[in-house]
Tab-separated table of C-alpha atoms in Angstrom:
chain	number	residue	atom	x	y	z
F	1	MET	CA	0.518	24.655	-15.711
F	2	SER	CA	2.417	26.144	-12.995
F	3	ASP	CA	5.829	26.902	-12.707
F	4	LYS	CA	5.333	25.776	-8.649
F	5	THR	CA	6.252	21.855	-8.605
F	6	PRO	CA	2.626	20.799	-7.385
F	7	THR	CA	2.996	18.922	-4.114
F	8	VAL	CA	1.825	15.369	-3.940
F	9	VAL	CA	-0.741	14.229	-1.757
F	10	LEU	CA	-1.198	10.531	-1.211
F	11	VAL	CA	-4.327	8.558	0.480
F	12	HIS	CA	-4.288	5.394	1.684
F	13	GLY	CA	-6.525	2.790	0.943
F	14	ALA	CA	-8.455	0.558	3.237
F	15	PHE	CA	-6.593	-2.279	5.746
F	16	ALA	CA	-3.504	0.011	5.430
F	17	ASP	CA	-2.654	3.189	7.175
F	18	GLY	CA	-0.159	6.033	5.540
F	19	SER	CA	3.047	4.419	6.985
F	20	SER	CA	1.953	2.584	4.086
F	21	TRP	CA	3.418	5.586	1.465
F	22	ALA	CA	6.514	5.856	3.699
F	23	GLY	CA	9.253	4.694	1.269
F	24	VAL	CA	7.265	6.202	-1.735
F	25	ILE	CA	7.514	9.749	-0.020
F	26	GLU	CA	11.290	9.262	0.557
F	27	GLU	CA	11.747	8.700	-3.376
F	28	LEU	CA	9.923	11.536	-4.098
F	29	THR	CA	11.186	14.145	-1.611
F	30	SER	CA	14.838	13.016	-2.930
F	31	ARG	CA	14.033	13.898	-6.165
F	32	GLY	CA	12.838	17.333	-5.043
F	33	ILE	CA	8.751	16.753	-5.188
F	34	PRO	CA	7.018	17.954	-1.867
F	35	ALA	CA	4.228	15.009	-0.713
F	36	GLN	CA	3.009	14.014	2.138
F	37	ALA	CA	0.663	11.601	2.922
F	38	VAL	CA	-2.860	12.330	4.983
F	39	ALA	CA	-5.154	10.158	7.045
F	40	ASN	CA	-7.852	8.534	5.573
F	41	GLU	CA	-10.713	7.769	8.264
F	42	LEU	CA	-11.831	5.112	5.897
F	43	ARG	CA	-15.588	5.772	6.689
F	44	GLY	CA	-17.126	5.951	2.675
F	45	ALA	CA	-15.634	7.917	-0.367
F	46	GLY	CA	-18.127	10.815	1.179
F	47	ILE	CA	-17.459	12.255	3.882
F	48	ASP	CA	-13.702	10.533	3.304
F	49	GLY	CA	-13.287	13.122	0.170
F	50	ASN	CA	-14.521	16.000	1.565
F	51	ARG	CA	-11.550	16.202	4.256
F	52	VAL	CA	-8.666	15.486	2.000
F	53	ALA	CA	-10.271	18.152	-0.658
F	54	ALA	CA	-10.397	20.334	2.927
F	55	LEU	CA	-6.995	20.048	3.645
F	56	VAL	CA	-5.480	19.794	-0.073
F	57	ARG	CA	-7.308	23.351	-0.175
F	58	GLU	CA	-4.868	24.826	2.853
F	59	ILE	CA	-1.719	23.641	0.028
F	60	ASP	CA	-0.710	27.128	-2.008
F	61	GLY	CA	-0.034	25.842	-5.143
F	62	PRO	CA	-1.450	22.579	-7.673
F	63	VAL	CA	-1.560	19.356	-6.340
F	64	VAL	CA	-1.409	15.685	-7.796
F	65	LEU	CA	-3.488	13.371	-5.700
F	66	VAL	CA	-2.332	10.245	-4.988
F	67	GLY	CA	-5.128	6.997	-4.282
F	68	HIS	CA	-4.123	3.703	-3.768
F	69	SER	CA	-7.113	0.916	-3.466
F	70	TYR	CA	-10.308	2.354	-1.541
F	71	GLY	CA	-7.841	6.286	-1.624
F	72	GLY	CA	-9.012	6.057	-5.297
F	73	ALA	CA	-12.759	6.267	-4.344
F	74	VAL	CA	-11.467	9.490	-2.141
F	75	ILE	CA	-9.051	11.533	-4.620
F	76	THR	CA	-12.001	10.773	-6.972
F	77	THR	CA	-14.797	12.774	-4.801
F	78	ALA	CA	-11.399	15.335	-3.201
F	79	ALA	CA	-10.925	16.616	-6.746
F	80	ASP	CA	-14.329	17.614	-7.624
F	81	GLN	CA	-13.995	20.163	-4.487
F	82	ALA	CA	-10.527	21.302	-4.848
F	83	ASP	CA	-9.941	23.501	-7.519
F	84	ASN	CA	-6.177	23.254	-7.328
F	85	VAL	CA	-5.532	19.453	-8.244
F	86	THR	CA	-3.983	19.245	-11.754
F	87	GLY	CA	-3.064	15.488	-11.917
F	88	LEU	CA	-4.547	12.006	-10.512
F	89	VAL	CA	-2.610	8.689	-9.802
F	90	TYR	CA	-4.155	5.510	-8.777
F	91	VAL	CA	-2.390	3.131	-7.518
F	92	ALA	CA	-3.891	-0.034	-7.829
F	93	ALA	CA	-6.773	1.843	-7.200
F	94	PHE	CA	-10.973	1.965	-7.555
F	95	ALA	CA	-11.524	4.922	-9.552
F	96	PRO	CA	-15.737	4.780	-9.807
F	97	ASP	CA	-17.637	6.246	-12.478
F	98	GLU	CA	-20.521	8.531	-11.151
F	99	GLY	CA	-23.355	6.563	-9.905
F	100	GLU	CA	-20.485	3.595	-9.045
F	101	SER	CA	-20.189	2.043	-6.354
F	102	LEU	CA	-17.390	-0.335	-5.295
F	103	GLN	CA	-19.192	-3.178	-5.178
F	104	ASP	CA	-20.639	-2.722	-8.335
F	105	LEU	CA	-17.333	-2.753	-9.525
F	106	LEU	CA	-16.001	-5.942	-7.909
F	107	GLY	CA	-18.872	-7.812	-9.199
F	108	SER	CA	-17.700	-6.607	-12.556
F	109	PHE	CA	-14.327	-7.912	-11.746
F	110	PRO	CA	-13.365	-11.864	-12.365
F	111	ALA	CA	-13.669	-13.200	-8.836
F	112	ASN	CA	-10.894	-13.659	-6.618
F	113	ASP	CA	-10.990	-15.411	-2.910
F	114	PHE	CA	-10.309	-11.563	-1.209
F	115	ALA	CA	-14.301	-11.670	0.163
F	116	THR	CA	-13.301	-14.637	2.034
F	117	GLY	CA	-10.581	-12.940	4.168
F	118	LEU	CA	-12.678	-10.231	5.429
F	119	VAL	CA	-13.530	-10.543	9.027
F	120	PRO	CA	-16.778	-8.175	10.144
F	121	HIS	CA	-16.935	-6.261	13.525
F	122	ASN	CA	-19.755	-4.369	15.032
F	123	LEU	CA	-18.187	-1.049	16.201
F	124	PRO	CA	-19.954	1.170	18.772
F	125	THR	CA	-21.113	4.399	17.504
F	126	GLY	CA	-21.397	7.578	19.077
F	127	ASP	CA	-25.142	7.500	19.482
F	128	GLY	CA	-25.564	4.498	21.344
F	129	GLY	CA	-26.134	2.330	17.966
F	130	GLU	CA	-23.768	-0.242	15.783
F	131	GLU	CA	-21.536	0.196	12.501
F	132	THR	CA	-20.186	-2.433	11.047
F	133	PHE	CA	-16.104	-2.535	9.477
F	134	LEU	CA	-14.514	-4.836	8.092
F	135	SER	CA	-10.570	-6.213	8.807
F	136	ILE	CA	-8.670	-8.979	7.012
F	137	ALA	CA	-8.318	-12.430	9.127
F	138	LEU	CA	-4.203	-11.760	10.000
F	139	ASP	CA	-4.036	-15.451	8.468
F	140	LYS	CA	-4.943	-14.241	5.125
F	141	PHE	CA	-3.460	-10.699	5.206
F	142	PRO	CA	-0.271	-11.914	3.883
F	143	ALA	CA	-1.338	-13.644	0.598
F	144	LEU	CA	-4.672	-11.748	0.351
F	145	PHE	CA	-2.165	-8.427	0.762
F	146	ALA	CA	1.134	-8.229	0.441
F	147	ALA	CA	2.183	-11.457	-0.953
F	148	ASP	CA	5.389	-9.740	-1.970
F	149	VAL	CA	6.473	-7.679	1.751
F	150	PRO	CA	8.412	-9.833	4.194
F	151	THR	CA	7.116	-7.595	7.477
F	152	ALA	CA	3.317	-8.359	5.994
F	153	GLU	CA	2.573	-10.385	8.991
F	154	LEU	CA	3.261	-7.387	10.910
F	155	LEU	CA	1.663	-4.839	8.237
F	156	GLY	CA	-1.479	-7.276	9.319
F	157	ARG	CA	-1.529	-6.262	12.846
F	158	PHE	CA	-1.980	-2.934	12.587
F	159	GLN	CA	-3.531	-2.464	9.313
F	160	ARG	CA	-7.169	-0.500	10.179
F	161	PRO	CA	-10.637	-1.594	9.064
F	162	ILE	CA	-12.997	0.414	6.605
F	163	ALA	CA	-16.716	0.661	7.204
F	164	ALA	CA	-18.758	-1.921	5.664
F	165	ALA	CA	-21.141	0.719	4.393
F	166	ALA	CA	-18.160	2.221	2.211
F	167	PHE	CA	-18.360	-0.456	-0.366
F	168	GLU	CA	-22.242	0.166	-1.012
F	169	GLU	CA	-22.078	3.836	-1.646
F	170	LYS	CA	-22.604	5.590	-4.543
F	171	SER	CA	-19.692	7.735	-6.108
F	172	GLY	CA	-20.378	11.401	-7.414
F	173	PRO	CA	-18.900	13.409	-10.356
F	174	ALA	CA	-15.793	11.085	-11.727
F	175	SER	CA	-13.269	13.801	-11.477
F	176	TRP	CA	-10.888	11.574	-14.184
F	177	LYS	CA	-13.192	12.271	-16.858
F	178	ARG	CA	-11.704	16.078	-17.188
F	179	LEU	CA	-8.165	15.758	-15.263
F	180	PRO	CA	-4.872	14.063	-16.836
F	181	VAL	CA	-4.592	9.999	-15.230
F	182	HIS	CA	-1.680	8.120	-14.239
F	183	TYR	CA	-2.476	4.501	-13.462
F	184	LEU	CA	-0.308	1.588	-11.818
F	185	VAL	CA	-1.316	-1.720	-12.589
F	186	ALA	CA	-0.510	-3.800	-9.781
F	187	THR	CA	-0.122	-7.759	-12.318
F	188	GLY	CA	-0.292	-9.879	-8.523
F	189	ASP	CA	-2.472	-8.288	-6.668
F	190	GLN	CA	-4.883	-10.154	-5.185
F	191	ALA	CA	-7.466	-7.828	-3.676
F	192	ILE	CA	-8.403	-5.768	-6.745
F	193	HIS	CA	-8.135	-7.913	-9.926
F	194	PRO	CA	-5.477	-6.875	-12.557
F	195	ASP	CA	-8.220	-7.161	-15.082
F	196	GLY	CA	-10.513	-5.018	-12.819
F	197	GLN	CA	-7.594	-1.991	-13.057
F	198	ARG	CA	-6.676	-2.447	-16.516
F	199	LYS	CA	-10.154	-1.903	-16.441
F	200	MET	CA	-10.754	1.218	-15.254
F	201	ALA	CA	-7.444	2.815	-16.101
F	202	THR	CA	-8.841	2.094	-19.929
F	203	ARG	CA	-12.096	3.594	-18.930
F	204	ALA	CA	-10.205	6.792	-17.318
F	205	ASN	CA	-7.523	7.087	-20.527
F	206	ALA	CA	-5.353	6.649	-18.041
F	207	THR	CA	-1.267	6.349	-18.626
F	208	THR	CA	-0.827	3.099	-17.383
F	209	ILE	CA	1.979	1.309	-16.232
F	210	GLU	CA	1.885	-2.166	-14.607
F	211	VAL	CA	4.314	-3.727	-12.390
F	212	ASP	CA	4.686	-7.362	-11.265
F	213	GLY	CA	3.697	-6.706	-7.436
F	214	SER	CA	0.702	-7.313	-4.848
F	215	HIS	CA	-2.004	-5.382	-3.670
F	216	ALA	CA	1.045	-3.546	-1.503
F	217	VAL	CA	2.969	-2.365	-4.392
F	218	ALA	CA	3.831	0.984	-2.834
F	219	VAL	CA	4.972	-0.945	0.366
F	220	SER	CA	7.232	-3.507	-1.901
F	221	GLN	CA	8.074	-1.394	-4.419
F	222	PRO	CA	7.858	2.084	-3.801
F	223	LYS	CA	10.157	3.430	-6.619
F	224	ALA	CA	7.926	1.932	-9.619
F	225	VAL	CA	5.443	3.632	-7.547
F	226	ALA	CA	7.368	7.298	-7.395
F	227	ASP	CA	8.486	6.775	-11.071
F	228	LEU	CA	4.790	6.913	-12.348
F	229	ILE	CA	3.921	9.746	-9.752
F	230	ALA	CA	6.901	11.804	-11.005
F	231	THR	CA	5.781	11.941	-14.511
F	232	ALA	CA	2.261	12.484	-13.584
F	233	VAL	CA	4.217	15.838	-11.792
F	234	GLU	CA	6.069	16.689	-14.716
F	235	ALA	CA	3.558	16.115	-16.882
F	236	THR	CA	0.925	19.195	-14.847
F	237	SER	CA	4.382	21.245	-13.890
């Protein structure tokens, strides 16, 4: 354990950006807990995790990594490459085991309608090829992603798409097997089924809470999310 309060580094998931953590950061900093969000490029947990790890290694002192949705796969990778990570917090997030893809996990959860709202975009790459990215149709974004957020329609209009290949990429070592884990299950989630979240939390031996919220629970209920993160910080301080 360290005498220094861990810095909380927050990693957003697909169809969102760093501003989704604004309310959580405000809550944490008001309690004297240093916190910052990182820009997640949404290209795949390998490259995204490597870059988050590089940023984490620049921080002087312990770090608690927090991931939402796809960001959970990113922090799972990043924590394996940054020795100063002392805990993991998953917020309605993927917590893949080694060799698992996000598609593998989704296929093992109860079915929902989330995939029906995805829209593919073929975008150019730097070498003259194309790469497929996915976004959520604007008319379906509120119900599928942020049903309890009054500004859900606006969130949908500045969502960030994710590379489709990110769902097929196999995860590396599962850092949640050796680090303290906390998990927030969003019981109204229409993206990652709550039963799937419970399954991952149990497998990771996580300290778990359940919150009546949508997939965008960090936006709709920042205090509840911050409460869990503060508990994780205290556990590693």
